[in-house]
Short mmCIF file of C-alpha atoms in Angstrom, two decimals:
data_model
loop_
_atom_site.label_atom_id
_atom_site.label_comp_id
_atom_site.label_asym_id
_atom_site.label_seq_id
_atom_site.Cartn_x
_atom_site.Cartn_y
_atom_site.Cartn_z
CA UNK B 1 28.62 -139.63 -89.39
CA UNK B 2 25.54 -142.08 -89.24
CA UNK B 3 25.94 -143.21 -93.17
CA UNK B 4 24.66 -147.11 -93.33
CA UNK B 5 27.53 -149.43 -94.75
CA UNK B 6 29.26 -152.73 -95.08
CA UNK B 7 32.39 -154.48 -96.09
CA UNK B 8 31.88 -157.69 -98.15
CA UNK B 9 35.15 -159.39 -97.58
CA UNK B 10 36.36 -162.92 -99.00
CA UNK B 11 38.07 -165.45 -97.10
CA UNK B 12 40.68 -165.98 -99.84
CA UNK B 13 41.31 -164.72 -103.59
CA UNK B 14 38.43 -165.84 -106.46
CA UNK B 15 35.75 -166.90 -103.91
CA UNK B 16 33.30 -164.51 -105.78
CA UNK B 17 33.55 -161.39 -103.61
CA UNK B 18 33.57 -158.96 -106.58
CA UNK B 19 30.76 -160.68 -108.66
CA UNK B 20 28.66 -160.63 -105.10
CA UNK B 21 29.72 -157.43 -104.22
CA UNK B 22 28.84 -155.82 -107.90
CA UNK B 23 25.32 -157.97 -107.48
CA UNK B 24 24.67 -156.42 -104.25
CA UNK B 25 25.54 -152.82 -105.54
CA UNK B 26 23.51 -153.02 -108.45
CA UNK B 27 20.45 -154.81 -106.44
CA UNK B 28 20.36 -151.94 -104.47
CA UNK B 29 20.56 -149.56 -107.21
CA UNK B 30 17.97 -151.09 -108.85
CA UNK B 31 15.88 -150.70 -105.62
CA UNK B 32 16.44 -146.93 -106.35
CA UNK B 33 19.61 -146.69 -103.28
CA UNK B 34 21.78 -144.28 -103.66
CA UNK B 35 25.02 -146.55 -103.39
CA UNK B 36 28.42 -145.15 -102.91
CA UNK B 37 31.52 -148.11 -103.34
CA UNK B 38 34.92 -148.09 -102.32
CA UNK B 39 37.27 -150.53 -103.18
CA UNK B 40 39.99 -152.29 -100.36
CA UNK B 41 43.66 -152.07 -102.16
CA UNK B 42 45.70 -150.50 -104.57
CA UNK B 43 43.06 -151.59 -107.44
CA UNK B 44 42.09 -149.70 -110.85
CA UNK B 45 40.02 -152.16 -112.29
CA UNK B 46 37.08 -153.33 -109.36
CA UNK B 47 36.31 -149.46 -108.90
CA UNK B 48 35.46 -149.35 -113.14
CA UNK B 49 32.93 -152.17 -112.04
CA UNK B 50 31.69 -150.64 -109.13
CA UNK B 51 31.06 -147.43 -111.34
CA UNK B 52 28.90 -149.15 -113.90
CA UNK B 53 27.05 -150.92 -110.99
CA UNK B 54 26.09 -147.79 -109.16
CA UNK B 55 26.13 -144.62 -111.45
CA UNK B 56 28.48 -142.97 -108.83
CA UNK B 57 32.46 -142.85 -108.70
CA UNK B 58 34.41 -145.54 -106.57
CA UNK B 59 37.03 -144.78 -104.43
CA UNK B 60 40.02 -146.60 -103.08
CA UNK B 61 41.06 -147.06 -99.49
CA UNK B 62 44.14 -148.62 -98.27
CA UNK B 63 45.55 -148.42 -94.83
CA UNK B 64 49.39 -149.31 -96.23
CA UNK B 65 49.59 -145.71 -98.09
CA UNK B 66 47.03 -144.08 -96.09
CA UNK B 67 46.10 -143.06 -92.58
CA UNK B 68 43.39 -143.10 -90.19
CA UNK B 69 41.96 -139.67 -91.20
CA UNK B 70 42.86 -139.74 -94.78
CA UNK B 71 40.36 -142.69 -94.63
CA UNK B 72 37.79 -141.98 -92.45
CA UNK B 73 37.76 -138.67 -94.50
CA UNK B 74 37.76 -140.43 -97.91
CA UNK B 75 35.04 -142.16 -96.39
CA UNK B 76 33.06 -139.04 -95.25
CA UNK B 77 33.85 -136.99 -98.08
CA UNK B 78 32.63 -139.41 -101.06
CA UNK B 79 29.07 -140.48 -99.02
CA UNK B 80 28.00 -137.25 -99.19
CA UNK B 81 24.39 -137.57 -100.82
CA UNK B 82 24.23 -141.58 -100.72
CA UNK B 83 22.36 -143.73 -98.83
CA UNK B 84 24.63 -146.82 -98.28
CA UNK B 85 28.43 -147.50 -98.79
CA UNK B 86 29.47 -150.98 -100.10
CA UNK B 87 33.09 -151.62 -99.38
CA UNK B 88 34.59 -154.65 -101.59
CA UNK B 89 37.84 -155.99 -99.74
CA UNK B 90 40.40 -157.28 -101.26
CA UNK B 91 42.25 -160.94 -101.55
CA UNK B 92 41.67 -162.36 -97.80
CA UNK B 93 40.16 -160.67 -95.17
CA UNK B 94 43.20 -160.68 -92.91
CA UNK B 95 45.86 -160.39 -95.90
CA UNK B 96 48.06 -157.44 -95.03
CA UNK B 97 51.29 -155.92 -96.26
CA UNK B 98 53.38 -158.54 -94.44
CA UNK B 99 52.77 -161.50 -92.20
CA UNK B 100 52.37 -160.11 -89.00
CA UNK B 101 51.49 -156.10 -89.58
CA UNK B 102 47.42 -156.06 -90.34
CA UNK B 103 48.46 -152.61 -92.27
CA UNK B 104 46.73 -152.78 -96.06
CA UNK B 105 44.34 -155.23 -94.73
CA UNK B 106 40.12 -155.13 -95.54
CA UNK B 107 39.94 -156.22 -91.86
CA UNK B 108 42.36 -153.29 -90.93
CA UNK B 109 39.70 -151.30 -92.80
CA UNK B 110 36.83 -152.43 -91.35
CA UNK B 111 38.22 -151.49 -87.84
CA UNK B 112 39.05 -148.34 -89.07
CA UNK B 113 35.61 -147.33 -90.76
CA UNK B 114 33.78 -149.56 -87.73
CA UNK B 115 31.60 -151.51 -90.26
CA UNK B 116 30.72 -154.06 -90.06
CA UNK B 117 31.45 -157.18 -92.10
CA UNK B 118 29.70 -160.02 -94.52
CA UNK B 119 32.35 -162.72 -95.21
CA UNK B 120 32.32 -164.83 -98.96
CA UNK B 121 32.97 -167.93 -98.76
CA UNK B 122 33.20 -170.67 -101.09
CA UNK B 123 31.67 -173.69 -99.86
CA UNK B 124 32.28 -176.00 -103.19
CA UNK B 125 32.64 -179.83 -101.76
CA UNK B 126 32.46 -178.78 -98.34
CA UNK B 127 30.38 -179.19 -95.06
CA UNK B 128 31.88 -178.76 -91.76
CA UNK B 129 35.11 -177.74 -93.27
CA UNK B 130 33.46 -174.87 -93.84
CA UNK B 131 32.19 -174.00 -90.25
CA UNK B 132 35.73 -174.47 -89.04
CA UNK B 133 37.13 -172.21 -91.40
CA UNK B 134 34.37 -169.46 -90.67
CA UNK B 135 34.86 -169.89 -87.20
CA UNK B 136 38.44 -169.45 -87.19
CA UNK B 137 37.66 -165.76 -88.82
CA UNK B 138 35.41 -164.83 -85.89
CA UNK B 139 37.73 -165.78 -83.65
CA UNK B 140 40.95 -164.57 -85.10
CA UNK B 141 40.39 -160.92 -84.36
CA UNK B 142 37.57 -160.14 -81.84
CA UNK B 143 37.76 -156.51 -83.30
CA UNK B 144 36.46 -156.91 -86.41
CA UNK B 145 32.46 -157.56 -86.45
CA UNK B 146 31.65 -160.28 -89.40
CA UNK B 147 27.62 -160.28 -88.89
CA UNK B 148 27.08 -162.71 -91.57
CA UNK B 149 28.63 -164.62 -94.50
CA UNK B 150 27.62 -165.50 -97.93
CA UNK B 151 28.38 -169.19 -98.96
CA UNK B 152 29.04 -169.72 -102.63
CA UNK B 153 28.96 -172.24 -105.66
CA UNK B 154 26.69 -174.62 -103.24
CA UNK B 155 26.07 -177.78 -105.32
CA UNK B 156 22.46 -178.58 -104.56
CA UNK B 157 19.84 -178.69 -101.97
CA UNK B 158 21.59 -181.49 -99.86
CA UNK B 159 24.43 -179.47 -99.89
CA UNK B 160 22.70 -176.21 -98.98
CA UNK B 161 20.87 -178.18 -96.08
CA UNK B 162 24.32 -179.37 -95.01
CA UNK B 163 26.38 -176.35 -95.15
CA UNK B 164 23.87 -173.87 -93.48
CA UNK B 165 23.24 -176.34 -91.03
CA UNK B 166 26.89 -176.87 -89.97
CA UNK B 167 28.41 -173.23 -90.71
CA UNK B 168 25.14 -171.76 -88.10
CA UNK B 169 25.46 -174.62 -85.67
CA UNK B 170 29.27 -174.87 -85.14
CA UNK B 171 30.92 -171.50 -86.03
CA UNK B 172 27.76 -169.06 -84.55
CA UNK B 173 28.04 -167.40 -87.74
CA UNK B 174 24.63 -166.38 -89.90
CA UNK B 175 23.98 -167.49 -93.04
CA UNK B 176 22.79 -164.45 -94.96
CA UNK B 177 23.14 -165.75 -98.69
CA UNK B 178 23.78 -169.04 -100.38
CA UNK B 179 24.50 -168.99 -104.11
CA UNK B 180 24.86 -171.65 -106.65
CA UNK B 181 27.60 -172.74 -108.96
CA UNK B 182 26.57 -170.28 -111.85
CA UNK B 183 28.23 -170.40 -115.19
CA UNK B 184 28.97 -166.57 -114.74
CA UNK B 185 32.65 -165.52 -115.72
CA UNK B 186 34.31 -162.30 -115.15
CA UNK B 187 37.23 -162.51 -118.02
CA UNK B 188 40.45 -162.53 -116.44
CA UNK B 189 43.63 -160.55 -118.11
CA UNK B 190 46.88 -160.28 -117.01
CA UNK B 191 46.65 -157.93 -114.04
CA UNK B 192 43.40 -158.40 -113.09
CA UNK B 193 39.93 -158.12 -114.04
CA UNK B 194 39.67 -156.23 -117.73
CA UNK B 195 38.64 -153.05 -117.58
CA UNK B 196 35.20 -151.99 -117.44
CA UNK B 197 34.66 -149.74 -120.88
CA UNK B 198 36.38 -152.58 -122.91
CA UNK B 199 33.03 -154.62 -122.47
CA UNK B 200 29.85 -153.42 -123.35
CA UNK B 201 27.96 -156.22 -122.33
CA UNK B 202 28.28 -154.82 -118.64
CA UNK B 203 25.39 -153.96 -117.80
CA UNK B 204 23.14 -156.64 -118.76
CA UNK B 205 26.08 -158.58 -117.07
CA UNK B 206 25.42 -156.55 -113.59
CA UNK B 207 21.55 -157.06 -113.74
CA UNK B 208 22.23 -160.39 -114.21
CA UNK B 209 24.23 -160.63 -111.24
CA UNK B 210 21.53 -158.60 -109.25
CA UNK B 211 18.62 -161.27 -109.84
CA UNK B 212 21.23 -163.86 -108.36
CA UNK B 213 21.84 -161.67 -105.31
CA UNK B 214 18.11 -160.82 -104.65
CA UNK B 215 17.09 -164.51 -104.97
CA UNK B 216 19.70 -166.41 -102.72
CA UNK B 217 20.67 -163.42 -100.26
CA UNK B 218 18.84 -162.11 -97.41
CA UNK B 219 19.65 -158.23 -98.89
CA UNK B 220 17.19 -156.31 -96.38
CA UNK B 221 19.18 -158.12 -93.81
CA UNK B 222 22.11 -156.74 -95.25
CA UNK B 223 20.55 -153.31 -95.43
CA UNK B 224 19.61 -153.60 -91.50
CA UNK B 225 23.46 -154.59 -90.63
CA UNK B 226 24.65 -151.81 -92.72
CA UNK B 227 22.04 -149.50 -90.63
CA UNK B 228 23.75 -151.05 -87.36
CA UNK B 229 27.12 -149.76 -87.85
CA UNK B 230 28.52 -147.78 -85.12
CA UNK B 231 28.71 -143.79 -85.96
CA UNK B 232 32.03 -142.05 -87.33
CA UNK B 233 33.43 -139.17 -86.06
CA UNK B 234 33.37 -136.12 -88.02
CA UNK B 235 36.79 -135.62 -89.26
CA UNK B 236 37.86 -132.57 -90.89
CA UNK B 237 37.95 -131.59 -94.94
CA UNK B 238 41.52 -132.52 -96.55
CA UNK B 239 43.10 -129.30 -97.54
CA UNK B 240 43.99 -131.45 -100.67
CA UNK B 241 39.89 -131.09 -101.89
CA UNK B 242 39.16 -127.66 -100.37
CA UNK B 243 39.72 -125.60 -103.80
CA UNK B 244 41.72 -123.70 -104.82
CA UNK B 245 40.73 -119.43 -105.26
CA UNK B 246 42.25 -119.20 -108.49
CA UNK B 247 43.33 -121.00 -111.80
CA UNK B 248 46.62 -122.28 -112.00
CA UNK B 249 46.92 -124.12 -115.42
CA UNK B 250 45.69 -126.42 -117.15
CA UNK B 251 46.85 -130.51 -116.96
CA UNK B 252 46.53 -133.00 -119.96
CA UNK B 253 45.32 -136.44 -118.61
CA UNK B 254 45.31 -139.22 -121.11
CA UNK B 255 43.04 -141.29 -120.34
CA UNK B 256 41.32 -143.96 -122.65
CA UNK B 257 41.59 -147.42 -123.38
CA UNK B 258 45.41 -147.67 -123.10
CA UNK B 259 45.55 -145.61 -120.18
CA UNK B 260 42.87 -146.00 -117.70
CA UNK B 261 44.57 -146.67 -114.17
CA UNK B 262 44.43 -143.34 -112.27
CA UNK B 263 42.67 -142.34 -109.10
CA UNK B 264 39.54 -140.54 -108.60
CA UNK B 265 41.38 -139.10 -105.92
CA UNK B 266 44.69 -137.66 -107.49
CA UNK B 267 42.23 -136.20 -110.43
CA UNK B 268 39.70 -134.70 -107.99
CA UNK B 269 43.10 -132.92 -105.89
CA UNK B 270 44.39 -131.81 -109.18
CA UNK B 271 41.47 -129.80 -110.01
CA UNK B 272 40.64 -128.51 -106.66
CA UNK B 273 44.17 -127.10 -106.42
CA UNK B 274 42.94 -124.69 -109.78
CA UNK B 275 44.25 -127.46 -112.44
CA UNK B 276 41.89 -127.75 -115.03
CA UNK B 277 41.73 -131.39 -116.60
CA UNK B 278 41.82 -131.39 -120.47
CA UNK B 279 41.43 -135.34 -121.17
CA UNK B 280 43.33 -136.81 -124.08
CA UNK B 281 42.72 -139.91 -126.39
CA UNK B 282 46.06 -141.15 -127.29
CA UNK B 283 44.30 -143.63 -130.23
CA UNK B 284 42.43 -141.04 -131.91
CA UNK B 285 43.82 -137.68 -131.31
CA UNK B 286 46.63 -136.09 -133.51
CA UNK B 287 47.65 -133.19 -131.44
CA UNK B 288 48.08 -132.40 -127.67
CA UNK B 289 45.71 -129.77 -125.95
CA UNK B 290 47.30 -126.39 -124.70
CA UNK B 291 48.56 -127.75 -121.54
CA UNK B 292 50.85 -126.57 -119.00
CA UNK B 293 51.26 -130.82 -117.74
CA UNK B 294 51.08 -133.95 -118.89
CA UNK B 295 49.73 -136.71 -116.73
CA UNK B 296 50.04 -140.96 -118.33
CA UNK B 297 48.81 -143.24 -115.97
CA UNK B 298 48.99 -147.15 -115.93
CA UNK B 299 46.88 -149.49 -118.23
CA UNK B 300 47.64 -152.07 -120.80
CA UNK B 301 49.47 -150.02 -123.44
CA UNK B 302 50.34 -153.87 -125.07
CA UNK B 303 47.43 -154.60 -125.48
CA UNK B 304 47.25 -151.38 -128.31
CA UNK B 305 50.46 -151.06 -129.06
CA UNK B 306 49.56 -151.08 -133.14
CA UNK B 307 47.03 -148.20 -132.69
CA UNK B 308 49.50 -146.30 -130.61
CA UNK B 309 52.24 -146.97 -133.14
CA UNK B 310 50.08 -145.81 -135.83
CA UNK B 311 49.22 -142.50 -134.03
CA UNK B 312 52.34 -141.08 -134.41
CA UNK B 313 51.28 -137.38 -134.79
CA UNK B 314 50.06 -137.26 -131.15
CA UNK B 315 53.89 -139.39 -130.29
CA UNK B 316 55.66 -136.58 -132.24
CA UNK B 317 53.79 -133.90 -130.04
CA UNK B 318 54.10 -135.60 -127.06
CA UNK B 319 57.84 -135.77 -127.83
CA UNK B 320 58.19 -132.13 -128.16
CA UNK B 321 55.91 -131.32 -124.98
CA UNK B 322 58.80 -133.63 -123.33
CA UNK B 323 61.64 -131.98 -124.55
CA UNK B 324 60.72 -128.46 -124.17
CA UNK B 325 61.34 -129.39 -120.62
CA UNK B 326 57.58 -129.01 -119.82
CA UNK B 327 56.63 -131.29 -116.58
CA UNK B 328 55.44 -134.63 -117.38
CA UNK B 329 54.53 -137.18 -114.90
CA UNK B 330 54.24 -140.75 -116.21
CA UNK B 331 53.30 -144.55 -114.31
CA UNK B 332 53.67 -147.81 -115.51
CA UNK B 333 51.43 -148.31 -118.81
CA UNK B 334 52.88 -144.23 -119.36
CA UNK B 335 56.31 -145.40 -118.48
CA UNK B 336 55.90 -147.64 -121.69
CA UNK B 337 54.37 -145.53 -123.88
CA UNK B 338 57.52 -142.67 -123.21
CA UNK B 339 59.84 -145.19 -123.80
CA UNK B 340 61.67 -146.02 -127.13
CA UNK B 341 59.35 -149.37 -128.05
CA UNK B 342 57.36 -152.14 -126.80
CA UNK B 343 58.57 -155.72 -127.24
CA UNK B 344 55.18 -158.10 -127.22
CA UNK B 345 54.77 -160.09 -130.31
CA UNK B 346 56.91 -157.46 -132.28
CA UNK B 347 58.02 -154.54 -131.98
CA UNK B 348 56.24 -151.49 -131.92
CA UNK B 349 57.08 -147.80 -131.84
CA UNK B 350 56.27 -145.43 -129.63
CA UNK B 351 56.63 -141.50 -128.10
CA UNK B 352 60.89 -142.20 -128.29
CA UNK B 353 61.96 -139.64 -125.57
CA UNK B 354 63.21 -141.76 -122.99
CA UNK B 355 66.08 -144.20 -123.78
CA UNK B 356 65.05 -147.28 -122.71
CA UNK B 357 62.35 -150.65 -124.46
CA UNK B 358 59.82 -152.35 -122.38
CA UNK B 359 59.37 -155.59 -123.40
CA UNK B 360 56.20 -157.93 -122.12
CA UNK B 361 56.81 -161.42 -120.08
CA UNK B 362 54.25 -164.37 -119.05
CA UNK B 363 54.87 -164.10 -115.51
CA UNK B 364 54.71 -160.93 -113.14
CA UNK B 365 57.63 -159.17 -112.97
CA UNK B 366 56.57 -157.22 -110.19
CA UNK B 367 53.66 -157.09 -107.78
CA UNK B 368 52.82 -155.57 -104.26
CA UNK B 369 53.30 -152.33 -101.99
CA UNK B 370 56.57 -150.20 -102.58
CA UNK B 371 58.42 -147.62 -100.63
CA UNK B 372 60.73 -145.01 -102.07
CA UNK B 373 63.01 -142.85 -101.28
CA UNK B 374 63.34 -139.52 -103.52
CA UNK B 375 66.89 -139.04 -104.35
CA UNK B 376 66.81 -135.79 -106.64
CA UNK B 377 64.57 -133.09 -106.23
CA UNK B 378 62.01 -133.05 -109.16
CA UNK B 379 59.33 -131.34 -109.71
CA UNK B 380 56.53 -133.23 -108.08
CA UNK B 381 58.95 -134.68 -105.30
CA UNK B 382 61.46 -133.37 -102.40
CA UNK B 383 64.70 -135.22 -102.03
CA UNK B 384 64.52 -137.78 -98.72
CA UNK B 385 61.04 -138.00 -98.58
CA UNK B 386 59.79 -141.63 -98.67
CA UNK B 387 56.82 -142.28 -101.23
CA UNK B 388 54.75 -145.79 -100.36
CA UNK B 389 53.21 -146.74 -103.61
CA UNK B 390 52.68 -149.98 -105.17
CA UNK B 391 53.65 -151.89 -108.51
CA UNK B 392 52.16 -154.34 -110.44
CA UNK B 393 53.46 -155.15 -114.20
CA UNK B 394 54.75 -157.74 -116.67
CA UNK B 395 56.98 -155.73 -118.61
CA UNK B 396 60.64 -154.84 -117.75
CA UNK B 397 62.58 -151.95 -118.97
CA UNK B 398 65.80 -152.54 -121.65
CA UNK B 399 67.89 -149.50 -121.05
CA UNK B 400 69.38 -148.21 -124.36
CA UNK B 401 71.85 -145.92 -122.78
CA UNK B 402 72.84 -145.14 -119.24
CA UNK B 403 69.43 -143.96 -117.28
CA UNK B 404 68.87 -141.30 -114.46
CA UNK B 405 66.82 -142.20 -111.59
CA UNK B 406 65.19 -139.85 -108.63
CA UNK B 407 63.98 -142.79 -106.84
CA UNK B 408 66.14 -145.44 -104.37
CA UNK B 409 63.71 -148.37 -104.39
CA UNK B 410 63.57 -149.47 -100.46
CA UNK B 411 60.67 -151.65 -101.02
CA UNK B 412 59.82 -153.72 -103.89
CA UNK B 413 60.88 -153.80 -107.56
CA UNK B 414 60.94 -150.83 -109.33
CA UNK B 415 63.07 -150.18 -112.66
CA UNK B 416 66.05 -152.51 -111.93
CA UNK B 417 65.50 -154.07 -108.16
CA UNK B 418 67.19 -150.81 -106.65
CA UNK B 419 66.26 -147.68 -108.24
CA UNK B 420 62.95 -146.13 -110.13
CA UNK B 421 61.74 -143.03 -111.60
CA UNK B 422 63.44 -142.54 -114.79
CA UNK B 423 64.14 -138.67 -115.21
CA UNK B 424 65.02 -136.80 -117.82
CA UNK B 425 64.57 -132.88 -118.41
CA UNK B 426 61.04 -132.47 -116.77
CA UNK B 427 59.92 -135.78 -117.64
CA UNK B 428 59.63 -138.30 -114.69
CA UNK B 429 58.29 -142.28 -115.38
CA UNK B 430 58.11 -144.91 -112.86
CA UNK B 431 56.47 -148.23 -112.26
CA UNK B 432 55.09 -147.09 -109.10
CA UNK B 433 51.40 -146.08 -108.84
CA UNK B 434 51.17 -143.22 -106.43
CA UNK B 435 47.89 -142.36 -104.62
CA UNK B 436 48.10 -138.28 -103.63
CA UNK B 437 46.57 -139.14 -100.21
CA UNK B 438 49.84 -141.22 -98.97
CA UNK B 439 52.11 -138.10 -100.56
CA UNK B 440 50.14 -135.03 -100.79
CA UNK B 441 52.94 -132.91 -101.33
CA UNK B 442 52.74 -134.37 -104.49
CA UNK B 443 49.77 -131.99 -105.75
CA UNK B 444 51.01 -128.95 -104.17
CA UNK B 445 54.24 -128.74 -106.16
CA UNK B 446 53.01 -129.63 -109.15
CA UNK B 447 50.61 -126.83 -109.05
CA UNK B 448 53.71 -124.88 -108.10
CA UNK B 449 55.47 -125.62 -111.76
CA UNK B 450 53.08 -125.12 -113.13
CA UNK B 451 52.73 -121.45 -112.20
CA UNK B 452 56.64 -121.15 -112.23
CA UNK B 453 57.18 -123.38 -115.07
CA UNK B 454 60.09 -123.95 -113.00
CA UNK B 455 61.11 -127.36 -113.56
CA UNK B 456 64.61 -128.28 -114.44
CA UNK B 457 66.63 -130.98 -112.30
#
């Protein structure tokens, strides 16, 4: 597959790599590109961005809880119809899982896809530093092809003379952009970014950034990198997308402001294995749809926790749904929302059925890539299979009575430090955030209950 595309990778955390890689999107949107983005990492909130900036869905690629074909085919699958990919990496180019292993690393990636690469640096108070630094990424991995960086926050013309100057000169690297210090924020929350439909001023943001990227970067150069990539193989469909002959059922996904962290790609599997997707607004609707599952994924619950308190129809109904032993699969932000409260400046209400509170701290409480082992059979997961995942939260759960778990935690955080997945009836929570394409068995059997409605543990 000949499809032109890049990776715009940072040398470290808050360089400007998404605001650079959102201009660049939306500069070649607005130059009527058909763009297609993909985000680096275990990330709900870049891809919202990326959506806005393009028009067309962003996908998520990690080499930690995927493999080689699972992303090449990602890759393939989701270019269909564009004209250029734009892959945004994630914290440091090199950053991996661990410190040795280049597994769940944007320069893992980039070897895997054969891109090649535009580094972001940030050049603030800095001349020849700079060229050392840069040159130290060439050299670090002669595998991975960084054609060109982008220096940011230069101070002013003397600086821009200096930096160029030195960075080309000393590290044999191109200059391909150099942007000033611009008073541009992207608000910060908690976990990340915020997400993308709780600002409307978005788009004027984007275009905004889009001016800066088509004045201080070289973007046809870009465009003739991205053209230079060497070809992919053709890899074959994922059974996982190839749909389904027949209906199976129908799934009831909330997703709104509360709830907004799920994957295109565990939505898109769910319907192409017959489930149709019935979408639910926990704020504003009284009732649940007639579903056969219910799927919760991640958000920032806290941050609505009086709206969801006051909705307590829909908490009643969901309640029920639970304990009529109908399957319900719940992450994070769900896991929350099931529970009993939420403790975050008060106390607040919500669906009751499992026995335990959250309550919100300052500090993380846990963040990075997990690995679990299943421990009961359930019905989206097989006892001793090992589920890699990743977790990311402030909150930590109060058990109100003694809680059962299908999950021994062999990586990270989870519930307690040693177990996660909270079960109870047909209902299973966890903190873990599961991508279908590192446990595609996961789709299959729920598509199975739901035919045989056959779900108690």
């Amino acid at each position: 597959m000949d499809i032109p595309r890049i990776v715009i990778a940072g040398i470290k955390s808050k360089v400007g790599k998404t605001m650079i890689s959102i201009g660049l999107m939306r500069a070649l949107t607005n130059r009527g590109y058909k763009v297609q983005p993909f985000k680096v990492g275990p990330d709900f909130i870049d891809p919202g961005f990326h959506n806005i900036a393009t028009g067309r869905k962003s996908r998520n690629i990690d080499s930690f809880m995927m493999d080689s074909y699972s992303i090449i085919e990602t890759f393939e699958r989701n270019c269909k119809g564009a004209d250029i990919a734009i892959i945004e990496g994630k914290t440091g180019l090199f950053d991996s899982h661990d410190a040795i292993d280049e597994r769940g690393s944007t320069a893992h990636i980039a070897k895997i896809l054969r891109s090649p690469v535009i580094l972001v640096a940030d050049v603030e108070r800095m001349s020849r530093t700079a060229a050392a630094m840069i040159y130290g990424y060439k050299e670090f991995d002669k595998y991975v092809n960084i054609e060109g960086v982008i220096l940011n926050r230069i101070g002013n013309p003397r600086h821009l003379k200096r930096v160029v100057l030195a960075v080309e000169k000393l590290s044999g690297v191109r200059v391909i952009g150099a942007i000033p210090r611009e008073n541009i924020d992207m608000p910060y929350r908690h976990l990340g970014l915020i997400p993308a439909h709780e600002r409307q001023e978005y788009e004027m943001l984007f275009d905004r950034l889009a001016d800066i990227v088509e004045k201080n970067v070289d973007v046809d150069r870009i465009i003739e990198i991205s053209c230079n990539a060497e070809s992919l193989e053709d890899v074959k469909p994922n059974p996982l997308f190839i749909p389904a002959e027949k209906r199976v059922g129908v799934a009831g996904v909330i997703q709104d402001k509360p709830f907004s962290f799920y994957y295109e790609d565990n939505l898109d599997a769910l319907s192409a294995r017959g489930i149709e997707l019935k979408y639910i607004d926990s704020l504003n609707d009284k009732k649940l749809p007639e579903i056969d599952f219910l799927y919760i994924g991640g958000g920032f619950p806290e941050v609505f926790v009086e709206e969801l308190e006051k909705n307590d129809s829909l908490r009643k109904d969901i309640y029920e749904f639970c304990d009529d032993n109908n399957p319900v699969y719940a992450e994070c932000g769900g896991l929350m929302y099931l529970g009993e409260s939420i403790i975050t400046d008060g106390e607040y209400e919500m669906v009751g059925f499992l026995t335990f509170k959250t309550e919100m701290n300052r500090k993380f409480h846990a963040l990075g890539y997990t690995v679990c082992e299943v421990a009961k059979d359930t019905f989206a997961f097989d006892r001793g299979d090992q589920i890699k995942g990743h977790e990311f939260h402030y909150s930590r759960v109060i058990p109100s009575r003694k809680l059962d778990f299908a999950f021994k935690v062999l990586r990270g955080k989870g519930i307690n430090g040693e177990f996660d997945g909270v079960i109870k009836k047909s209902t299973l929570a966890c903190y873990q955030h599961l991508n279908v394409l590192s446990y595609p068995k996961f789709v299959f059997k729920i598509a199975s209950a739901i035919k045989t409605k056959n779900t108690v543990f």
